CSV table of C-alpha atoms in Angstrom, one decimal:
chain,number,residue,atom,x,y,z
A,1,ASP,CA,4.8,-2.6,20.3
A,2,THR,CA,3.9,1.3,19.7
A,3,GLY,CA,-0.3,1.3,18.6
A,4,VAL,CA,-3.2,2.6,19.9
A,5,SER,CA,-3.7,0.6,23.6
A,6,GLN,CA,-7.2,0.1,25.1
A,7,ASP,CA,-8.1,-1.0,28.5
A,8,PRO,CA,-9.8,-3.3,29.4
A,9,ARG,CA,-10.8,-5.3,26.2
A,10,HIS,CA,-13.7,-6.7,27.9
A,11,LYS,CA,-16.5,-5.2,30.3
A,12,ILE,CA,-19.4,-7.0,31.2
A,13,THR,CA,-21.3,-4.9,33.9
A,14,LYS,CA,-25.2,-4.3,35.5
A,15,ARG,CA,-27.7,-1.8,34.0
A,16,GLY,CA,-27.3,1.3,36.2
A,17,GLN,CA,-23.7,1.0,36.8
A,18,ASN,CA,-20.7,3.4,35.6
A,19,VAL,CA,-17.6,2.2,33.8
A,20,THR,CA,-14.3,3.7,32.6
A,21,PHE,CA,-12.8,3.2,29.2
A,22,ARG,CA,-8.8,3.8,28.9
A,23,CYS,CA,-7.1,4.3,25.8
A,24,ASP,CA,-3.4,5.3,25.3
A,25,PRO,CA,-2.6,6.7,22.0
A,26,ILE,CA,0.5,6.5,19.5
A,27,SER,CA,2.8,8.3,21.8
A,28,GLU,CA,3.2,12.3,20.4
A,29,HIS,CA,0.0,11.6,18.3
A,30,ASN,CA,-1.6,14.9,20.0
A,31,ARG,CA,-5.2,13.8,18.3
A,32,LEU,CA,-7.7,11.2,19.7
A,33,TYR,CA,-10.8,10.3,18.8
A,34,TRP,CA,-13.3,7.8,19.9
A,35,TYR,CA,-16.0,6.1,18.2
A,36,ARG,CA,-18.8,3.7,18.5
A,37,GLN,CA,-19.3,0.5,16.9
A,38,THR,CA,-22.2,-1.5,17.4
A,39,LEU,CA,-23.5,-5.2,15.6
A,40,GLY,CA,-23.8,-4.7,11.5
A,41,GLN,CA,-22.4,-1.3,11.4
A,42,GLY,CA,-19.4,0.8,10.7
A,43,PRO,CA,-18.2,2.8,13.6
A,44,GLU,CA,-19.0,6.1,14.6
A,45,PHE,CA,-18.0,9.7,15.9
A,46,LEU,CA,-18.6,10.1,19.6
A,47,THR,CA,-15.9,12.8,20.4
A,48,TYR,CA,-12.1,13.6,19.8
A,49,PHE,CA,-9.1,16.2,21.5
A,50,GLN,CA,-6.8,17.9,20.5
A,51,ASN,CA,-3.5,17.6,23.2
A,52,GLU,CA,-5.6,18.1,26.4
A,53,ALA,CA,-8.8,20.0,24.2
A,54,GLN,CA,-11.7,18.6,24.0
A,55,LEU,CA,-13.2,20.2,20.4
A,56,GLU,CA,-16.3,18.5,19.6
A,57,LYS,CA,-18.6,15.9,20.7
A,58,SER,CA,-21.6,14.3,18.7
A,59,ARG,CA,-25.2,14.1,19.2
A,60,LEU,CA,-24.5,10.0,20.5
A,61,LEU,CA,-22.9,11.0,23.3
A,62,SER,CA,-25.7,12.2,26.3
A,63,ASP,CA,-25.2,13.5,29.0
A,64,ARG,CA,-24.3,10.0,30.9
A,65,PHE,CA,-20.9,10.1,28.7
A,66,SER,CA,-17.9,11.9,29.3
A,67,ALA,CA,-14.7,11.9,27.6
A,68,GLU,CA,-11.2,13.2,29.8
A,69,ARG,CA,-7.5,13.6,28.2
A,70,PRO,CA,-6.4,15.6,31.5
A,71,LYS,CA,-2.5,16.0,29.8
A,72,GLY,CA,-2.8,15.2,26.3
A,73,SER,CA,-1.7,11.7,26.6
A,74,PHE,CA,-4.3,8.9,27.4
A,75,SER,CA,-8.1,9.3,27.7
A,76,THR,CA,-10.7,8.2,29.4
A,77,LEU,CA,-14.4,7.6,28.4
A,78,GLU,CA,-16.9,7.5,31.6
A,79,ILE,CA,-20.6,5.8,30.8
A,80,GLN,CA,-22.5,6.6,33.8
A,81,ARG,CA,-25.6,4.9,35.1
A,82,THR,CA,-25.5,2.6,31.8
A,83,GLU,CA,-28.0,1.2,30.0
A,84,GLN,CA,-28.6,-1.5,28.0
A,85,GLY,CA,-28.4,0.6,24.7
A,86,ASP,CA,-24.8,1.4,25.9
A,87,SER,CA,-23.6,-2.2,24.8
A,88,ALA,CA,-21.2,-2.2,22.2
A,89,MET,CA,-17.6,-2.1,20.7
A,90,TYR,CA,-15.7,0.9,21.8
A,91,LEU,CA,-13.2,2.1,19.5
A,92,CYS,CA,-10.1,4.7,20.2
A,93,ALA,CA,-8.1,6.3,17.6
A,94,SER,CA,-5.5,8.3,17.3
A,95,SER,CA,-3.7,10.7,15.1
A,96,PRO,CA,-0.3,12.9,14.5
A,97,ARG,CA,-1.1,16.0,13.1
A,98,ASP,CA,-3.1,18.9,13.1
A,99,SER,CA,-4.2,18.0,9.3
A,100,SER,CA,-7.2,16.6,8.3
A,101,THR,CA,-5.6,14.2,5.6
A,102,ASP,CA,-3.6,12.7,8.7
A,103,THR,CA,-4.8,8.8,9.3
A,104,GLN,CA,-6.7,7.2,12.1
A,105,TYR,CA,-4.9,4.4,13.7
A,106,PHE,CA,-7.4,2.3,16.0
A,107,GLY,CA,-6.2,0.4,19.0
A,108,PRO,CA,-8.5,-3.1,19.0
A,109,GLY,CA,-11.9,-1.9,21.4
A,110,THR,CA,-13.0,-2.2,24.5
A,111,ARG,CA,-16.5,-4.1,24.7
A,112,LEU,CA,-18.8,-3.5,26.9
A,113,THR,CA,-21.7,-5.9,27.6
A,114,VAL,CA,-25.1,-4.5,29.9
A,115,LEU,CA,-27.1,-6.5,31.6
B,1,ASP,CA,-28.7,9.9,7.9
B,2,GLN,CA,-25.9,7.5,6.4
B,3,GLN,CA,-23.3,10.1,4.3
B,4,VAL,CA,-21.0,6.5,3.3
B,5,LYS,CA,-22.6,3.4,2.5
B,6,GLN,CA,-21.6,0.2,0.9
B,7,ASN,CA,-24.3,-1.4,-0.3
B,8,SER,CA,-22.6,-5.1,-0.4
B,9,PRO,CA,-22.9,-6.3,2.7
B,10,SER,CA,-20.6,-9.9,1.8
B,11,LEU,CA,-18.7,-10.7,-1.1
B,12,SER,CA,-17.4,-14.3,-2.0
B,13,VAL,CA,-14.1,-14.6,-4.5
B,14,GLN,CA,-11.8,-17.5,-5.2
B,15,GLU,CA,-7.7,-17.1,-4.3
B,16,GLY,CA,-5.8,-15.1,-6.9
B,17,ARG,CA,-8.9,-13.9,-8.7
B,18,ILE,CA,-9.8,-9.7,-8.0
B,19,SER,CA,-12.1,-8.5,-5.7
B,20,ILE,CA,-14.2,-5.0,-5.9
B,21,LEU,CA,-15.5,-3.7,-2.6
B,22,ASN,CA,-17.7,-0.6,-3.8
B,23,CYS,CA,-18.4,2.9,-1.8
B,24,ASP,CA,-20.7,5.4,-2.2
B,25,TYR,CA,-21.5,9.0,0.0
B,26,THR,CA,-23.4,11.7,-0.4
B,27,ASN,CA,-21.4,14.6,1.2
B,28,SER,CA,-19.7,16.5,-1.8
B,29,MET,CA,-17.9,18.3,1.2
B,30,PHE,CA,-15.9,15.2,1.9
B,31,ASP,CA,-12.5,15.1,0.7
B,32,TYR,CA,-10.3,12.5,2.3
B,33,PHE,CA,-11.5,8.7,1.5
B,34,LEU,CA,-10.2,5.8,3.5
B,35,TRP,CA,-10.2,1.7,3.9
B,36,TYR,CA,-10.3,-0.1,6.7
B,37,LYS,CA,-9.8,-3.7,7.5
B,38,LYS,CA,-11.4,-5.4,10.6
B,39,TYR,CA,-11.3,-9.0,11.6
B,40,PRO,CA,-13.1,-10.2,14.3
B,41,ALA,CA,-12.2,-9.0,18.2
B,42,GLU,CA,-9.4,-6.6,16.8
B,43,GLY,CA,-9.8,-2.7,15.9
B,44,PRO,CA,-9.9,-1.3,12.3
B,45,THR,CA,-6.6,-1.1,10.2
B,46,PHE,CA,-5.4,1.0,7.8
B,47,LEU,CA,-5.3,-0.4,4.1
B,48,ILE,CA,-5.4,2.7,1.7
B,49,SER,CA,-6.7,6.1,1.7
B,50,ILE,CA,-7.4,8.9,-1.3
B,51,SER,CA,-7.5,13.0,-1.3
B,52,SER,CA,-10.2,13.9,-3.4
B,53,ILE,CA,-7.0,16.1,-6.0
B,54,LYS,CA,-6.8,12.3,-6.9
B,55,ASP,CA,-8.7,9.5,-8.8
B,56,LYS,CA,-6.3,6.2,-8.0
B,57,ASN,CA,-3.7,5.4,-5.7
B,58,GLU,CA,-2.0,1.9,-5.6
B,59,ASP,CA,-0.1,0.1,-2.5
B,60,GLY,CA,1.1,-3.3,-3.4
B,61,ARG,CA,-2.0,-5.7,-4.0
B,62,PHE,CA,-4.4,-2.6,-3.1
B,63,THR,CA,-5.8,-0.4,-5.6
B,64,VAL,CA,-8.3,2.7,-4.6
B,65,PHE,CA,-10.2,4.3,-6.9
B,66,LEU,CA,-12.3,7.5,-6.6
B,67,ASN,CA,-15.0,8.5,-9.1
B,68,LYS,CA,-15.9,12.3,-7.9
B,69,SER,CA,-18.7,13.0,-10.1
B,70,ALA,CA,-20.4,10.0,-9.3
B,71,LYS,CA,-19.4,10.5,-5.6
B,72,HIS,CA,-18.1,6.3,-6.5
B,73,LEU,CA,-14.7,5.0,-4.6
B,74,SER,CA,-13.8,1.8,-5.2
B,75,LEU,CA,-11.0,-1.2,-4.0
B,76,HIS,CA,-9.6,-3.6,-5.5
B,77,ILE,CA,-8.0,-6.3,-4.3
B,78,VAL,CA,-5.5,-8.2,-7.0
B,79,PRO,CA,-4.8,-11.4,-6.4
B,80,SER,CA,-6.6,-12.0,-3.4
B,81,GLN,CA,-5.1,-14.2,-0.5
B,82,PRO,CA,-7.2,-16.2,2.2
B,83,GLY,CA,-5.8,-13.9,4.3
B,84,ASP,CA,-8.0,-11.6,2.9
B,85,SER,CA,-11.1,-12.3,4.9
B,86,ALA,CA,-12.0,-9.8,6.6
B,87,VAL,CA,-14.8,-6.9,6.9
B,88,TYR,CA,-14.0,-4.3,4.9
B,89,PHE,CA,-14.9,-0.5,5.9
B,90,CYS,CA,-15.1,2.3,4.2
B,91,ALA,CA,-14.4,5.6,5.4
B,92,ALA,CA,-14.5,9.4,5.0
B,93,SER,CA,-13.7,13.3,5.8
B,94,ALA,CA,-14.3,16.6,5.4
B,95,ASN,CA,-11.9,17.8,6.3
B,96,ASP,CA,-13.1,18.0,10.1
B,97,TYR,CA,-11.1,15.5,11.1
B,98,LYS,CA,-14.0,13.1,11.7
B,99,LEU,CA,-14.8,9.7,10.5
B,100,SER,CA,-18.4,8.7,8.5
B,101,PHE,CA,-17.9,4.8,7.9
B,102,GLY,CA,-19.6,2.7,5.5
B,103,ALA,CA,-21.6,-0.2,7.0
B,104,GLY,CA,-18.9,-2.4,6.1
B,105,THR,CA,-18.2,-5.8,3.2
B,106,THR,CA,-17.7,-9.4,4.8
B,107,VAL,CA,-14.9,-10.0,2.2
B,108,THR,CA,-14.4,-14.5,1.6
B,109,VAL,CA,-11.6,-16.0,-0.1
B,110,ARG,CA,-12.1,-18.9,-0.9
B,111,ALA,CA,-9.4,-21.4,-1.3
């Protein structure tokens, strides 16, 4: 299967701990996106990368959040000092080209629960 | 600010009949629209898209209609099948790559 993969699928942590999620996009997709989805809502944009460059960050992404894509392939999203409000599904997506009409393909998500 | 709205949180339809899902948007800069389907514990799966230069796009049982003047799009599923039971999200982008999503409509197809 060559779809978008995310690891872990589920993460339970205690408030104040740091967590890191990984996303592997579809091979040769040069755009990678992170979204967050809470219960009863649609996904909300967090940030995206063109190759290794992080081009935009949402105001939803507080200073406790950092994302990287060091070699333009996989990406990591780290949340420091987690809070209960960070509990959500974190979705990664990728798209093939530098076009605004490219379809974004999503991974299965990482479900974060902060106790 | 919710720029994409799906005002019907749920829809129940009998197998074999048509499902019609609606979506309204407020940002006139949106130029690309997509529908995604989501099963529990999975990520959204792309269904069909339409660019603002068209008013209709068809793919098998799925047809998307776009009315730019009304800032409205709809997804028609004909005929509806039990496997279509899922949450459907409308999404839009404004040439800036990030997608704005509606809150979703849960479709239940009754046998």
